Coordinates of C-alpha atoms in Angstrom, one line a residue:
M1 CA 79.0 91.6 2.1
L2 CA 76.8 90.2 -0.7
S3 CA 73.0 90.6 -0.9
I4 CA 71.3 87.7 -2.7
F5 CA 67.6 87.2 -3.5
S6 CA 67.1 83.6 -4.3
P7 CA 65.6 82.9 -7.8
S8 CA 63.7 79.9 -6.5
N9 CA 60.5 79.4 -4.5
Y10 CA 61.2 75.7 -3.8
A11 CA 62.0 75.2 -0.1
P12 CA 64.6 72.4 -0.5
F13 CA 66.5 74.5 -2.9
N14 CA 66.5 77.5 -0.6
I15 CA 67.6 75.6 2.5
A16 CA 70.4 74.1 0.4
C17 CA 71.4 77.6 -0.6
E18 CA 72.4 78.3 3.0
E19 CA 74.7 75.3 3.3
Y20 CA 76.2 76.1 -0.1
I21 CA 76.9 79.7 0.8
L22 CA 78.4 78.7 4.1
K23 CA 80.8 76.3 2.4
N24 CA 81.7 78.2 -0.7
F25 CA 81.4 82.0 -0.2
P26 CA 84.3 83.9 1.4
E27 CA 82.1 87.0 1.8
D28 CA 79.5 87.6 4.4
V29 CA 76.0 87.1 2.8
F30 CA 72.6 88.5 3.4
L31 CA 70.1 86.1 1.7
L32 CA 66.4 86.6 1.1
Y33 CA 64.0 84.0 -0.2
I34 CA 60.2 83.3 -0.5
N35 CA 59.0 79.7 -0.6
N36 CA 55.9 78.1 -1.9
P37 CA 53.8 76.4 0.8
S38 CA 56.3 74.2 2.8
I39 CA 57.2 73.2 6.3
I40 CA 60.7 73.7 7.7
V41 CA 61.6 71.7 10.8
G42 CA 64.4 72.2 13.2
K43 CA 67.5 70.1 13.0
H44 CA 66.7 68.2 16.2
Q45 CA 63.0 67.6 15.8
N46 CA 60.9 64.5 15.1
T47 CA 59.4 65.5 11.8
L48 CA 56.3 63.4 12.1
A49 CA 55.4 64.8 15.5
E50 CA 55.6 68.3 14.2
I51 CA 53.3 68.2 11.3
N52 CA 49.7 67.2 10.4
Y53 CA 51.0 64.4 8.2
E54 CA 47.7 63.7 6.5
W55 CA 47.1 67.3 5.5
V56 CA 50.7 67.7 4.4
R57 CA 50.5 64.6 2.1
E58 CA 47.1 65.6 0.8
H59 CA 48.3 69.1 -0.2
N60 CA 51.7 67.9 -1.4
I61 CA 53.6 70.2 0.9
P62 CA 57.5 69.8 1.0
V63 CA 58.9 69.2 4.4
V64 CA 62.5 70.2 4.9
R65 CA 65.0 69.8 7.8
R66 CA 67.2 72.8 8.3
L67 CA 70.7 73.2 9.8
T68 CA 69.6 75.1 12.8
G69 CA 67.7 74.0 15.9
G70 CA 64.4 75.4 17.2
G71 CA 60.8 74.8 16.2
S72 CA 58.9 74.1 13.0
V73 CA 57.6 76.9 10.8
F74 CA 55.2 77.1 7.8
H75 CA 56.2 79.0 4.7
D76 CA 54.1 80.3 1.9
P77 CA 54.3 83.1 -0.7
G78 CA 53.2 85.6 2.0
N79 CA 56.2 84.8 4.2
L80 CA 59.6 86.4 3.7
N81 CA 62.7 84.5 4.9
Y82 CA 66.0 86.2 5.6
S83 CA 69.5 84.8 6.5
F84 CA 72.7 86.3 7.7
L85 CA 75.6 84.0 6.8
M86 CA 78.6 85.5 8.5
N87 CA 82.3 84.7 8.3
E88 CA 82.8 84.6 12.0
S89 CA 82.0 81.9 14.6
E90 CA 79.8 84.0 17.0
D91 CA 79.4 83.2 20.7
F92 CA 76.5 80.8 20.5
N93 CA 75.0 82.3 23.7
R94 CA 74.8 85.7 22.2
N95 CA 71.3 86.9 21.8
F96 CA 69.5 87.4 18.5
E97 CA 69.4 91.2 18.6
R98 CA 72.3 91.9 16.2
Y99 CA 70.7 90.3 13.1
T100 CA 67.1 91.0 13.8
K101 CA 67.9 94.7 14.2
P102 CA 67.3 95.7 10.5
I103 CA 63.9 94.0 10.4
L104 CA 62.8 95.7 13.6
A105 CA 64.1 99.0 12.3
V106 CA 62.0 98.8 9.1
L107 CA 58.9 98.0 11.0
Q108 CA 59.3 100.6 13.6
E109 CA 59.9 103.2 10.9
L110 CA 56.5 102.1 9.4
G111 CA 54.9 102.9 12.8
I112 CA 54.6 99.2 13.9
P113 CA 55.6 98.5 17.5
A114 CA 57.6 95.4 16.7
I115 CA 60.1 94.1 19.4
L116 CA 62.4 91.2 20.1
E117 CA 60.6 89.2 22.8
G118 CA 62.0 86.3 24.8
R119 CA 65.2 84.9 23.2
N120 CA 64.3 84.6 19.5
D121 CA 60.8 85.8 18.6
L122 CA 59.8 89.1 17.0
T123 CA 56.3 90.2 18.1
I124 CA 53.7 92.9 17.6
N125 CA 51.4 93.6 20.5
G126 CA 52.3 90.2 22.0
C127 CA 51.7 88.2 18.8
K128 CA 54.5 86.5 17.0
F129 CA 55.3 87.3 13.4
S130 CA 58.9 86.1 13.2
G131 CA 60.8 83.1 14.6
N132 CA 64.6 83.1 14.5
A133 CA 67.2 80.4 14.8
K134 CA 71.0 80.3 14.7
T135 CA 74.0 77.9 14.6
N136 CA 77.7 77.8 14.1
A137 CA 78.5 75.7 11.0
F138 CA 81.6 75.2 8.9
G139 CA 83.4 77.8 11.1
K140 CA 80.8 80.5 10.4
T141 CA 77.6 81.9 11.9
L142 CA 74.1 81.3 10.4
Q143 CA 71.2 83.2 11.8
H144 CA 67.9 83.2 9.9
G145 CA 64.3 84.0 10.5
T146 CA 60.8 84.1 9.0
I147 CA 58.6 87.1 8.6
L148 CA 54.8 86.5 8.4
F149 CA 53.9 89.3 6.1
S150 CA 50.6 88.2 4.5
S151 CA 50.6 84.5 5.1
N152 CA 47.6 82.2 5.1
I153 CA 47.3 81.7 8.8
S154 CA 44.6 79.0 8.4
D155 CA 47.0 76.9 6.3
L156 CA 49.8 77.5 8.9
T157 CA 47.5 76.2 11.6
A158 CA 46.4 73.2 9.6
A159 CA 49.9 72.2 8.6
L160 CA 51.4 72.5 12.1
N161 CA 48.6 70.7 14.0
P162 CA 50.0 67.2 14.8
R163 CA 48.3 64.7 17.0
E164 CA 50.8 64.9 19.8
E165 CA 49.3 62.0 21.8
K166 CA 50.6 59.6 19.1
F167 CA 54.3 60.3 19.9
N168 CA 56.6 59.7 22.8
D169 CA 60.1 61.1 22.2
K170 CA 62.8 63.4 23.5
A171 CA 63.0 65.5 20.4
V172 CA 62.8 69.3 20.5
K173 CA 59.1 70.4 20.5
S174 CA 57.8 73.5 18.8
V175 CA 56.2 76.1 21.1
Q176 CA 52.8 77.2 19.9
A177 CA 52.2 80.9 20.0
R178 CA 49.6 83.4 18.8
V179 CA 50.7 84.6 15.4
T180 CA 50.0 87.7 13.3
N181 CA 50.8 89.1 9.9
V182 CA 52.8 92.3 9.5
S183 CA 50.3 93.5 6.8
D184 CA 47.5 93.6 9.5
H185 CA 49.4 96.3 11.3
L186 CA 50.5 98.6 8.5
P187 CA 49.3 102.2 8.5
Y188 CA 48.8 102.0 4.7
P189 CA 48.9 99.2 2.1
L190 CA 52.3 97.8 1.2
S191 CA 53.2 94.9 -1.0
L192 CA 55.6 92.2 0.0
Q193 CA 57.9 93.2 -2.8
D194 CA 57.9 96.8 -1.5
F195 CA 58.7 95.5 2.0
V196 CA 61.6 93.5 0.6
T197 CA 62.9 96.7 -1.0
L198 CA 62.7 98.4 2.4
V199 CA 64.5 95.6 4.2
R200 CA 67.3 95.4 1.6
A201 CA 67.8 99.2 1.8
K202 CA 68.0 99.1 5.6
V203 CA 70.6 96.3 5.5
R204 CA 72.5 98.4 3.0
T205 CA 72.7 101.3 5.5
M206 CA 74.0 99.0 8.2
Y207 CA 76.6 97.3 5.9
P208 CA 77.7 100.1 3.4
D209 CA 80.0 97.8 1.5
I210 CA 77.2 95.4 0.5
Q211 CA 76.8 94.5 -3.1
D212 CA 74.0 92.7 -5.0
Y213 CA 74.9 89.3 -6.3
T214 CA 73.0 86.9 -8.6
F215 CA 73.7 83.1 -8.4
S216 CA 75.8 82.0 -11.4
L217 CA 74.8 79.0 -13.5
R218 CA 77.5 77.0 -11.6
D219 CA 76.1 78.1 -8.3
K220 CA 72.6 77.0 -9.3
E221 CA 73.9 73.6 -10.5
E222 CA 75.8 73.0 -7.3
I223 CA 72.9 74.0 -5.1
Q224 CA 70.6 71.8 -7.1
A225 CA 73.1 68.9 -6.6
L226 CA 73.2 69.5 -2.9
M227 CA 69.4 69.7 -2.8
N228 CA 69.0 66.4 -4.7
S229 CA 71.5 64.6 -2.4
K230 CA 70.3 66.0 0.9
Y231 CA 67.5 68.6 1.4
D232 CA 65.0 66.9 -1.0
T233 CA 65.5 63.4 0.4
W234 CA 63.4 61.4 2.9
E235 CA 66.6 60.3 4.6
W236 CA 67.5 63.9 5.7
N237 CA 64.0 65.3 6.2
F238 CA 62.4 62.3 8.0
G239 CA 65.1 59.7 8.5
K240 CA 67.2 62.1 10.7
S241 CA 64.5 62.3 13.3
P242 CA 65.5 61.3 16.8
R243 CA 64.3 58.0 18.2
Y244 CA 60.6 58.0 18.9
N245 CA 57.6 55.8 19.8
L246 CA 54.4 56.0 17.9
C247 CA 51.1 54.7 19.2
H248 CA 47.9 55.0 17.2
S249 CA 44.5 53.1 17.2
L250 CA 42.3 52.6 14.2
K251 CA 38.6 52.0 14.5
T252 CA 37.4 49.8 11.6
K253 CA 34.4 47.7 10.7
V254 CA 36.4 44.6 11.7
G255 CA 37.2 46.1 15.1
I256 CA 39.9 48.2 16.8
I257 CA 43.5 47.9 15.6
E258 CA 46.3 49.4 17.7
F259 CA 49.8 50.0 16.4
Y260 CA 52.8 50.6 18.6
L261 CA 56.1 51.4 16.8
L262 CA 59.6 52.1 17.9
V263 CA 61.5 54.1 15.2
N264 CA 65.2 55.0 15.2
K265 CA 66.8 57.1 12.5
G266 CA 63.8 56.5 10.3
I267 CA 64.0 52.7 10.6
I268 CA 61.2 50.7 12.3
E269 CA 62.9 48.7 15.0
E270 CA 59.9 47.2 16.8
V271 CA 56.2 46.7 16.0
N272 CA 53.4 45.5 18.2
I273 CA 49.9 45.2 16.9
Y274 CA 46.9 44.7 19.2
G275 CA 43.1 44.9 19.0
D276 CA 39.8 43.1 19.1
F277 CA 39.9 42.1 15.4
F278 CA 39.9 38.4 14.3
T279 CA 42.8 37.0 12.3
N280 CA 43.6 33.9 10.4
R281 CA 47.3 34.2 10.9
E282 CA 49.8 34.9 13.6
I283 CA 50.1 38.7 13.9
S284 CA 53.8 38.3 14.8
E285 CA 54.4 37.3 11.1
L286 CA 53.4 40.8 10.1
E287 CA 55.1 42.5 13.0
N288 CA 58.4 40.8 12.0
A289 CA 58.0 41.7 8.4
L290 CA 57.6 45.4 9.3
C291 CA 60.7 45.5 11.4
G292 CA 63.9 46.8 9.8
I293 CA 62.2 48.9 7.0
E294 CA 62.0 52.6 6.5
H295 CA 59.2 54.3 8.2
K296 CA 57.7 55.9 5.2
P297 CA 54.3 55.2 3.6
E298 CA 55.4 53.7 0.3
T299 CA 57.7 51.1 2.1
V300 CA 55.1 50.2 4.7
A301 CA 52.4 49.8 2.0
K302 CA 54.6 47.5 -0.1
V303 CA 55.3 45.2 2.9
L304 CA 51.6 45.1 3.9
K305 CA 50.6 44.2 0.3
D306 CA 53.4 41.6 0.0
M307 CA 52.2 40.0 3.3
E308 CA 48.6 40.0 2.1
Y309 CA 47.5 42.2 5.0
K310 CA 43.8 41.3 4.7
S311 CA 44.6 37.8 5.9
F312 CA 45.6 39.5 9.2
F313 CA 42.9 42.1 9.5
G314 CA 40.0 41.2 7.2
E315 CA 38.3 43.7 4.9
V316 CA 40.2 46.9 5.8
K317 CA 41.5 49.3 3.2
L318 CA 45.2 49.5 2.7
E319 CA 45.3 53.3 3.0
E320 CA 43.6 53.0 6.4
I321 CA 46.3 50.7 7.8
V322 CA 49.1 52.8 6.4
K323 CA 47.6 56.1 7.7
A324 CA 47.3 54.5 11.2
M325 CA 51.1 53.9 11.2
F326 CA 52.0 57.6 10.8

């Protein structure tokens, strides 16, 4: 087994690391990484329905779709992420105990009553500090998890606070839970780096043949290429969302404007616009122009400008209209 600590804090790079390792490393790998503020969504989720889109755009937070299912999680520099990438195709129904064991062992040795609760959550006194997910991919097993060590819980709450009433879909939904930081339960102060040292040491006792490994220049270049082509693209992170309906109303000085969108694989398939506003043109012209385009702000904004949107709605700001469609 190899032990790797990622040199990057950029979430798309680190999620790309997992696929790269699964495809290219013959050894089992224990991977650790710490991301800058970012949101990681499950493979089968509707990205827009999982995030507070306005807050995420305002704070320039990367949103990345991972290879595994499950719910969405918020990462920041106070959050440690660990992955076991194993050269075996594990029974998918097997529980999460095997690869959460070293994390629990470290915490219990620190005097923290951490347990595996339910199918895939690690908790302390009923509060969640770690969510875990797994999949079989490329003939191997990937199980990974988060550890809220000293995260900014208010940012986590703000980032993962979508307006659920806007969406109607069959995508996997995240389950909200009370969360806690490990640092709040420590008997004495401990830095995240010291905690990393303890975790790596515990994994070493469980896998005595483990060796430290540093990504080579070629590794980094190939991970970067995979990131650029997949994990840092709108097509993967948003366009892969399952089919969904979005409905949202906008109150403006010209009246109420209601938007109803049907989106499939990131493409707007149907648009209906209603309201009590006055218009000089047939609203169907704008509805038709919006069909068949990518459901992303830049694309929608361009079509609205090209169609001279004010001739449909009057004096409404472009950013108001765009915001109402997400």
